[in-house]
Amino acid sequence: MSSASAARPKAKTIGPLRALVPYLSPYRGVLVLALAALLVASAAMLSLPIALRFLIDNGLSSKSTDTINLYFIAFLAAAGAFGVFAALRFYLVTWLGERVVADMRSAVYARVIRMDPAFFEITRVGEVLSRLTADTTLVQSIAGVNLSIMLRSTITVVGSLVMLAVTSLKLTAIMIVLIPLIVAPLILLAGACARFPARRRIASPTPAASRTKR
């Protein structure tokens, strides 16, 4: 199985994820609700600094109890909306990922049991089990929670840049210049660590672990 995994080419794009569309189609209603919850949660999170600004500038400075209560309730409403819709988004995405993976496993199993006996003479049983367990779990983590987090982060970054541009164009230009200078070395370092052989990373603590076990 290790040789088959080594010979398998690594995907450089998310194009293969298009194969998940037939499995997502029966749950398009849940998918729409998850996207709506994602948008509302992102908007509520972006509104928290604005609500806090109005609470400090207009509420606390007015020295009026009613005004302070009004802005404080607005701030709590934004925080509550963010918490509720973020939890709803996480629940819907997790439920959707589990259902899609369950349907994929059923489809793979139905396909495997109809294969010719010659297939099982060539293919190892461990590789078949890996398709049913490890690969589908990886698809669940990528196409479910990880994709949702990526969309949330993208919306947050874009919304933050728009709010920053409305506040100060000069500060926005400085941030746009500085962010690539900070992120580029991190990407290069991550690529260098990924190219470092895993066997060397694992072999270094092996003697110590062996002595500890003894």
PDB file of N, CA and C in Angstrom, residues 142 167 190:
ATOM      1  N   ILE A 142     -11.301  17.936   4.780  1.00  0.00           N
ATOM      2  CA  ILE A 142     -10.961  18.983   3.806  1.00  0.00           C
ATOM      3  C   ILE A 142     -12.210  19.690   3.315  1.00  0.00           C
ATOM      4  N   THR A 167     -11.665  53.521   6.863  1.00  0.00           N
ATOM      5  CA  THR A 167     -11.098  54.288   7.973  1.00  0.00           C
ATOM      6  C   THR A 167      -9.885  55.094   7.550  1.00  0.00           C
ATOM      7  N   ALA A 190       7.369  26.779   5.331  1.00  0.00           N
ATOM      8  CA  ALA A 190       6.477  25.622   5.364  1.00  0.00           C
ATOM      9  C   ALA A 190       6.782  24.668   4.217  1.00  0.00           C
TER      10      ALA A 190
END
